Tab-separated table of C-alpha atoms in Angstrom:
chain	number	residue	atom	x	y	z
A	1	MET	CA	-58.296	-27.037	27.933
A	2	GLY	CA	-62.035	-26.535	28.387
A	3	PHE	CA	-61.857	-27.952	31.908
A	4	PHE	CA	-59.118	-25.480	32.828
A	5	VAL	CA	-61.146	-22.541	31.478
A	6	GLN	CA	-64.283	-23.626	33.352
A	7	ASP	CA	-62.328	-24.185	36.550
A	8	LEU	CA	-60.662	-20.777	36.376
A	9	HIS	CA	-64.030	-19.104	35.697
A	10	ARG	CA	-65.542	-20.872	38.739
A	11	GLN	CA	-62.621	-19.771	40.915
A	12	ILE	CA	-63.069	-16.147	39.824
A	13	GLU	CA	-66.782	-16.365	40.684
A	14	GLN	CA	-65.996	-17.960	44.043
A	15	ILE	CA	-63.514	-15.223	44.982
A	16	TYR	CA	-65.967	-12.556	43.789
A	17	PHE	CA	-68.808	-13.855	45.969
A	18	GLN	CA	-66.527	-14.379	48.983
A	19	THR	CA	-65.060	-10.875	48.942
A	20	GLN	CA	-68.266	-8.954	48.170
A	21	GLN	CA	-66.458	-5.916	46.727
A	22	THR	CA	-68.761	-2.879	47.094
A	23	GLU	CA	-66.607	0.163	46.353
A	24	LYS	CA	-66.138	1.693	42.929
A	25	MET	CA	-62.646	1.382	41.544
A	26	ILE	CA	-60.561	2.357	38.555
A	27	ILE	CA	-58.307	-0.301	37.045
A	28	TYR	CA	-55.913	-0.297	34.101
A	29	ARG	CA	-54.662	-2.487	31.304
A	30	ARG	CA	-52.074	-1.563	28.727
A	31	GLN	CA	-51.576	-3.441	25.488
A	32	GLY	CA	-50.504	-3.050	21.887
A	33	MET	CA	-53.213	-3.131	19.219
A	34	SER	CA	-52.815	-3.308	15.459
A	35	ASN	CA	-53.361	0.040	13.775
A	36	VAL	CA	-56.192	-1.491	11.710
A	37	GLU	CA	-58.011	-2.753	14.827
A	38	PHE	CA	-57.429	0.560	16.585
A	39	GLU	CA	-59.029	2.501	13.711
A	40	LYS	CA	-62.099	0.242	13.997
A	41	LEU	CA	-62.180	0.789	17.765
A	42	LYS	CA	-62.042	4.577	17.349
A	43	LYS	CA	-65.264	4.382	15.320
A	44	SER	CA	-66.981	2.427	18.120
A	45	GLU	CA	-67.086	5.117	20.807
A	46	GLY	CA	-70.246	4.591	22.863
A	47	GLY	CA	-70.483	0.960	21.735
A	48	LEU	CA	-69.575	-2.298	23.416
A	49	LEU	CA	-66.168	-3.962	23.709
A	50	SER	CA	-65.673	-7.598	24.672
A	51	PHE	CA	-62.383	-9.121	25.736
A	52	ASN	CA	-62.380	-12.679	24.414
A	53	ASN	CA	-59.854	-13.987	26.921
A	54	PHE	CA	-59.244	-13.793	30.639
A	55	LEU	CA	-58.548	-10.148	31.360
A	56	SER	CA	-55.702	-9.233	33.698
A	57	THR	CA	-55.756	-5.645	34.965
A	58	SER	CA	-54.096	-3.635	37.722
A	59	ILE	CA	-55.310	-1.115	40.264
A	60	ASP	CA	-51.939	0.635	39.910
A	61	ARG	CA	-51.760	2.712	36.720
A	62	GLU	CA	-47.941	2.690	36.790
A	63	VAL	CA	-47.830	-1.115	36.864
A	64	SER	CA	-49.795	-1.198	33.625
A	65	PHE	CA	-46.987	0.779	31.981
A	66	VAL	CA	-44.562	-2.068	32.703
A	67	PHE	CA	-46.583	-4.266	30.357
A	68	GLY	CA	-47.498	-3.624	26.749
A	69	ASN	CA	-44.499	-1.573	25.637
A	70	SER	CA	-44.258	-3.410	22.304
A	71	ALA	CA	-46.249	-0.700	20.512
A	72	ARG	CA	-43.519	1.916	20.944
A	73	ASP	CA	-41.120	0.184	18.561
A	74	ASP	CA	-43.576	-1.380	16.124
A	75	PRO	CA	-44.990	0.954	13.446
A	76	ASP	CA	-47.948	-1.412	12.936
A	77	LEU	CA	-49.102	-1.151	16.564
A	78	THR	CA	-50.767	1.536	18.651
A	79	GLY	CA	-50.342	1.543	22.420
A	80	ILE	CA	-53.606	1.426	24.355
A	81	LEU	CA	-54.119	2.226	28.029
A	82	PHE	CA	-57.565	1.002	29.011
A	83	ARG	CA	-58.894	2.900	32.028
A	84	MET	CA	-61.792	0.825	33.360
A	85	GLU	CA	-64.406	2.000	35.821
A	86	ILE	CA	-65.868	-0.805	37.911
A	87	ASP	CA	-68.955	-0.260	40.059
A	88	PRO	CA	-69.889	-3.535	41.812
A	89	SER	CA	-73.217	-2.075	42.962
A	90	PHE	CA	-74.127	-1.472	39.305
A	91	SER	CA	-72.743	-4.637	37.686
A	92	SER	CA	-72.834	-8.317	38.581
A	93	VAL	CA	-69.900	-9.315	36.362
A	94	PRO	CA	-67.566	-11.421	38.522
A	95	PHE	CA	-63.933	-10.442	39.003
A	96	ALA	CA	-61.245	-11.457	41.464
A	97	ALA	CA	-58.661	-9.408	43.320
A	98	LEU	CA	-55.617	-11.665	43.365
A	99	ASP	CA	-53.717	-9.914	46.169
A	100	ASP	CA	-53.650	-12.989	48.396
A	101	ILE	CA	-53.063	-15.652	45.750
A	102	SER	CA	-50.926	-14.121	42.999
A	103	PHE	CA	-47.166	-14.684	42.911
A	104	TYR	CA	-46.811	-10.981	42.058
A	105	SER	CA	-49.313	-9.754	44.656
A	106	ASN	CA	-46.943	-7.169	46.121
A	107	PHE	CA	-46.161	-5.822	42.675
A	108	ASP	CA	-49.141	-5.604	40.370
A	109	GLN	CA	-52.333	-5.492	42.500
A	110	GLU	CA	-54.015	-7.669	39.886
A	111	ILE	CA	-57.739	-7.847	39.195
A	112	LEU	CA	-58.747	-10.769	36.958
A	113	PHE	CA	-61.942	-10.960	34.892
A	114	SER	CA	-63.352	-14.055	33.258
A	115	MET	CA	-63.591	-14.493	29.498
A	116	HIS	CA	-65.973	-12.370	27.411
A	117	THR	CA	-66.292	-9.523	29.899
A	118	ILE	CA	-68.099	-6.658	28.151
A	119	PHE	CA	-67.468	-2.942	28.624
A	120	ARG	CA	-69.081	0.232	27.298
A	121	ILE	CA	-66.561	2.323	25.331
A	122	GLY	CA	-66.251	5.891	26.605
A	123	SER	CA	-63.925	8.689	25.578
A	124	MET	CA	-60.599	8.214	23.798
A	125	ARG	CA	-57.609	10.533	23.762
A	126	GLU	CA	-53.949	10.410	22.844
A	127	ILE	CA	-51.880	10.825	26.026
A	128	GLU	CA	-48.429	10.306	24.473
A	129	ASN	CA	-47.066	9.709	21.008
A	130	LYS	CA	-48.540	6.346	19.874
A	131	LEU	CA	-50.299	5.837	23.236
A	132	TRP	CA	-54.054	6.329	23.624
A	133	GLN	CA	-56.196	6.169	26.740
A	134	ILE	CA	-59.599	4.585	26.250
A	135	ASP	CA	-62.131	4.881	29.072
A	136	LEU	CA	-64.332	1.830	29.608
A	137	THR	CA	-67.223	1.155	31.972
A	138	LEU	CA	-68.226	-2.357	32.988
A	139	THR	CA	-71.701	-3.180	31.658
A	140	ASN	CA	-74.550	-4.600	33.668
A	141	ASN	CA	-77.470	-6.907	32.954
A	142	ASN	CA	-79.824	-3.946	32.378
A	143	ASP	CA	-77.807	-2.543	29.451
A	144	GLN	CA	-80.345	-2.548	26.593
A	145	GLN	CA	-77.761	-2.732	23.803
A	146	LEU	CA	-76.101	-5.689	25.532
A	147	LYS	CA	-79.499	-7.396	25.890
A	148	ASN	CA	-80.188	-6.863	22.174
A	149	VAL	CA	-76.813	-8.279	21.107
A	150	THR	CA	-77.174	-11.265	23.433
A	151	GLU	CA	-80.662	-12.017	22.125
A	152	PHE	CA	-79.504	-11.689	18.496
A	153	ILE	CA	-76.627	-14.127	19.051
A	154	ARG	CA	-78.894	-16.554	20.894
A	155	ASN	CA	-81.388	-16.502	17.997
A	156	GLU	CA	-78.653	-16.876	15.363
A	157	ILE	CA	-77.197	-19.898	17.128
A	158	ASN	CA	-80.583	-21.575	17.509
A	159	ASP	CA	-81.498	-21.120	13.834
A	160	GLY	CA	-78.935	-23.350	12.118
A	161	ASN	CA	-75.547	-24.984	12.032
A	162	ARG	CA	-73.750	-23.347	14.931
A	163	TRP	CA	-70.293	-23.677	13.415
A	164	MET	CA	-71.360	-22.061	10.139
A	165	LEU	CA	-73.003	-19.233	12.051
A	166	MET	CA	-69.925	-18.768	14.205
A	167	ALA	CA	-67.736	-18.574	11.091
A	168	GLY	CA	-70.128	-16.009	9.603
A	169	MET	CA	-69.944	-13.938	12.775
A	170	MET	CA	-66.134	-14.044	12.623
A	171	ILE	CA	-66.260	-12.743	9.039
A	172	ASN	CA	-68.629	-9.944	10.078
A	173	MET	CA	-66.179	-8.994	12.840
A	174	GLY	CA	-63.267	-8.953	10.374
A	175	LYS	CA	-61.611	-11.993	11.987
A	176	PHE	CA	-61.022	-13.835	8.732
A	177	ASP	CA	-58.296	-16.108	10.118
A	178	LYS	CA	-60.678	-17.415	12.796
A	179	ALA	CA	-63.431	-17.934	10.201
A	180	LEU	CA	-61.016	-19.875	8.000
A	181	GLU	CA	-60.008	-22.014	10.961
A	182	ILE	CA	-63.671	-22.862	11.661
A	183	TYR	CA	-64.370	-23.626	7.982
A	184	ASN	CA	-61.298	-25.894	7.805
A	185	THR	CA	-62.438	-27.756	10.915
A	186	LEU	CA	-65.909	-28.176	9.398
A	187	LEU	CA	-64.415	-29.455	6.150
A	188	GLU	CA	-62.279	-32.006	7.993
A	189	THR	CA	-65.300	-33.091	10.010
A	190	ILE	CA	-67.440	-33.551	6.900
A	191	LEU	CA	-64.670	-35.404	5.025
A	192	ASN	CA	-64.253	-37.734	7.990
A	193	GLY	CA	-68.032	-38.242	8.171
A	194	THR	CA	-68.248	-37.172	11.802
A	195	GLU	CA	-70.224	-33.928	11.673
A	196	LYS	CA	-71.374	-32.992	15.169
């Protein structure tokens, strides 16, 4: 799995450097989010938001409405339309326009970002019942808050057992299931006498 992730990341970088996108653009992503997570996000306006997976977006706002309709029928979900402003002259985060290589190239005008892409959270407003638009701006390497967070994580990881620290970070982020998964893996590793 790790090889696949690395290979996909390299391909995104390769496409990014080959195309040399220079114009600003607005892209969209629609998804359902748990009401609990959405309430946390609403309190983070002006902060940072990281997507912990590969991020598929579309240049066409209407295409984004085709995806992510699950929130309409689920009382535990809120629909989110992320409106993302990308300025390649301001940010060096790689992304790939998949027009020429995607099976759905004529349909969705897809832009793909690698894992852990970080955005600055802008304004939020309800645009329909149970559907909120959240404006995001792609960060750059000069973002001081991003530098501080990156440095903090780097120091935390270098100061002790990385798995324990990662589990602690998951708890701090409210991702208790992920923390439990890490702790269970550590326990199995210790019981088997193969701690890494």
